[in-house]
GROMACS .gro file of C-alpha atoms in nm:
model
  130
    1MET     CA    1  -2.412   1.038  -5.844
    2ARG     CA    2  -2.276   0.856  -6.150
    3HIS     CA    3  -1.978   0.731  -5.946
    4PHE     CA    4  -2.214   0.599  -5.678
    5CYS     CA    5  -2.422   0.417  -5.943
    6ASN     CA    6  -2.107   0.259  -6.089
    7LEU     CA    7  -1.993   0.144  -5.744
    8PHE     CA    8  -2.338   0.008  -5.669
    9PHE     CA    9  -2.344  -0.173  -6.004
   10VAL     CA   10  -2.000  -0.329  -5.935
   11TYR     CA   11  -2.114  -0.427  -5.586
   12LEU     CA   12  -2.429  -0.585  -5.730
   13LEU     CA   13  -2.227  -0.781  -5.989
   14ASN     CA   14  -1.995  -0.909  -5.715
   15GLN     CA   15  -2.294  -1.023  -5.508
   16ILE     CA   16  -2.448  -1.201  -5.807
   17ASN     CA   17  -2.113  -1.365  -5.882
   18ALA     CA   18  -2.081  -1.481  -5.518
   19MET     CA   19  -2.437  -1.618  -5.526
   20ALA     CA   20  -2.363  -1.804  -5.850
   21LYS     CA   21  -2.053  -1.958  -5.691
   22ASN     CA   22  -2.256  -2.060  -5.385
   23TYR     CA   23  -2.526  -2.206  -5.610
   24PHE     CA   24  -2.261  -2.406  -5.797
   25TYR     CA   25  -2.108  -2.538  -5.474
   26ILE     CA   26  -2.446  -2.626  -5.325
   27THR     CA   27  -2.549  -2.806  -5.644
   28PHE     CA   28  -2.217  -2.991  -5.652
   29LEU     CA   29  -2.248  -3.098  -5.287
   30LEU     CA   30  -2.608  -3.214  -5.332
   31ALA     CA   31  -2.509  -3.419  -5.637
   32PHE     CA   32  -2.216  -3.567  -5.445
   33PHE     CA   33  -2.427  -3.664  -5.142
   34PHE     CA   34  -2.701  -3.809  -5.363
   35THR     CA   35  -2.445  -4.023  -5.547
   36VAL     CA   36  -2.291  -4.143  -5.220
   37SER     CA   37  -2.631  -4.231  -5.071
   38VAL     CA   38  -2.737  -4.423  -5.382
   39SER     CA   39  -2.414  -4.623  -5.387
   40ALA     CA   40  -2.449  -4.693  -5.014
   41GLN     CA   41  -2.800  -4.827  -5.071
   42ASP     CA   42  -2.676  -5.047  -5.357
   43SER     CA   43  -2.418  -5.208  -5.130
   44LYS     CA   44  -2.675  -5.317  -4.869
   45GLN     CA   45  -2.748  -5.684  -4.824
   46LEU     CA   46  -3.109  -5.652  -4.943
   47PRO     CA   47  -3.159  -5.847  -5.263
   48LYS     CA   48  -3.224  -5.673  -5.589
   49THR     CA   49  -3.569  -5.721  -5.739
   50GLN     CA   50  -3.563  -5.952  -6.036
   51ASP     CA   51  -3.807  -6.043  -6.307
   52ALA     CA   52  -4.110  -6.231  -6.174
   53ALA     CA   53  -4.051  -6.504  -6.435
   54GLY     CA   54  -3.705  -6.584  -6.291
   55ILE     CA   55  -3.821  -6.925  -6.167
   56GLU     CA   56  -4.081  -7.082  -6.389
   57GLY     CA   57  -4.408  -7.162  -6.213
   58LEU     CA   58  -4.291  -7.030  -5.875
   59SER     CA   59  -4.557  -7.047  -5.606
   60LEU     CA   60  -4.524  -6.926  -5.246
   61TYR     CA   61  -4.818  -7.008  -5.016
   62PRO     CA   62  -4.984  -6.934  -4.784
   63ASN     CA   63  -4.896  -6.568  -4.781
   64PRO     CA   64  -4.959  -6.430  -4.523
   65VAL     CA   65  -4.824  -6.720  -4.317
   66LEU     CA   66  -5.041  -6.810  -4.018
   67ASN     CA   67  -4.910  -7.148  -3.898
   68GLY     CA   68  -4.530  -7.100  -3.915
   69LYS     CA   69  -4.488  -7.293  -4.240
   70VAL     CA   70  -4.467  -7.166  -4.596
   71TYR     CA   71  -4.465  -7.387  -4.903
   72ILE     CA   72  -4.249  -7.308  -5.203
   73SER     CA   73  -4.297  -7.491  -5.529
   74SER     CA   74  -4.200  -7.442  -5.892
   75LYS     CA   75  -4.254  -7.614  -6.223
   76ASN     CA   76  -3.936  -7.822  -6.190
   77ASP     CA   77  -3.948  -7.862  -5.808
   78LEU     CA   78  -3.569  -7.877  -5.781
   79GLU     CA   79  -3.363  -7.808  -5.467
   80LYS     CA   80  -3.386  -7.444  -5.361
   81GLU     CA   81  -3.170  -7.206  -5.165
   82VAL     CA   82  -3.390  -6.970  -4.963
   83ILE     CA   83  -3.281  -6.652  -4.786
   84VAL     CA   84  -3.521  -6.440  -4.582
   85PHE     CA   85  -3.441  -6.073  -4.508
   86ASP     CA   86  -3.615  -5.837  -4.269
   87ILE     CA   87  -3.728  -5.498  -4.398
   88LEU     CA   88  -3.394  -5.344  -4.300
   89GLY     CA   89  -3.208  -5.587  -4.526
   90LYS     CA   90  -3.067  -5.806  -4.249
   91LYS     CA   91  -3.055  -6.179  -4.325
   92VAL     CA   92  -3.276  -6.353  -4.068
   93LEU     CA   93  -3.307  -6.703  -4.216
   94GLN     CA   94  -3.119  -6.913  -4.469
   95ALA     CA   95  -3.221  -7.264  -4.568
   96HIS     CA   96  -3.154  -7.528  -4.830
   97LEU     CA   97  -3.485  -7.688  -4.929
   98VAL     CA   98  -3.522  -8.036  -5.071
   99THR     CA   99  -3.896  -8.046  -4.994
  100LYS     CA  100  -4.155  -7.771  -5.045
  101GLU     CA  101  -4.189  -7.678  -4.677
  102LEU     CA  102  -4.001  -7.392  -4.510
  103ASN     CA  103  -4.033  -7.350  -4.132
  104VAL     CA  104  -4.061  -6.980  -4.044
  105SER     CA  105  -4.203  -7.026  -3.692
  106ASP     CA  106  -3.893  -6.864  -3.534
  107LEU     CA  107  -3.957  -6.535  -3.718
  108VAL     CA  108  -4.157  -6.264  -3.545
  109PRO     CA  109  -4.472  -6.143  -3.721
  110GLY     CA  110  -4.399  -5.882  -3.983
  111VAL     CA  111  -4.305  -5.818  -4.344
  112TYR     CA  112  -4.002  -5.989  -4.497
  113ILE     CA  113  -3.830  -6.025  -4.832
  114ILE     CA  114  -3.764  -6.380  -4.946
  115ARG     CA  115  -3.512  -6.470  -5.216
  116ILE     CA  116  -3.550  -6.812  -5.373
  117SER     CA  117  -3.277  -6.959  -5.595
  118GLU     CA  118  -3.320  -7.270  -5.806
  119GLN     CA  119  -3.042  -7.381  -6.042
  120ASN     CA  120  -2.934  -7.060  -6.222
  121ALA     CA  121  -3.261  -6.872  -6.165
  122SER     CA  122  -3.375  -6.668  -5.869
  123ALA     CA  123  -3.679  -6.469  -5.766
  124THR     CA  124  -3.760  -6.227  -5.487
  125ARG     CA  125  -4.099  -6.196  -5.316
  126LYS     CA  126  -4.260  -6.022  -5.021
  127LEU     CA  127  -4.345  -6.257  -4.734
  128ILE     CA  128  -4.589  -6.164  -4.459
  129ILE     CA  129  -4.589  -6.354  -4.129
  130ARG     CA  130  -4.876  -6.310  -3.885
   0.00000   0.00000   0.00000
């Protein structure tokens, strides 16, 4: 009986050791896949969110857009580079603005991300087109 208990104890230790190895490998693989997915998301074309005070006095109106035109103004009202992304991060419109008016009539109704750059500052906003 004692021999059987010793064998059972050794068997149990081997099973626990195998489970610990599996736990280590599973944890390692999960960490690896999480790291890969985060770096893949970082490399997408979608702009990174920046501080709301990036462009002083930035105003984007009307939002939601009903008539196909959106007006973008700032305190300095300098020339602006505007890029509009769909919710998947695909660039759907790029324009260089000298005036305040941006024509978005070619965009289908939906939710977009708009990145506005003026001199060395930039800001990102949500844009809704109806």
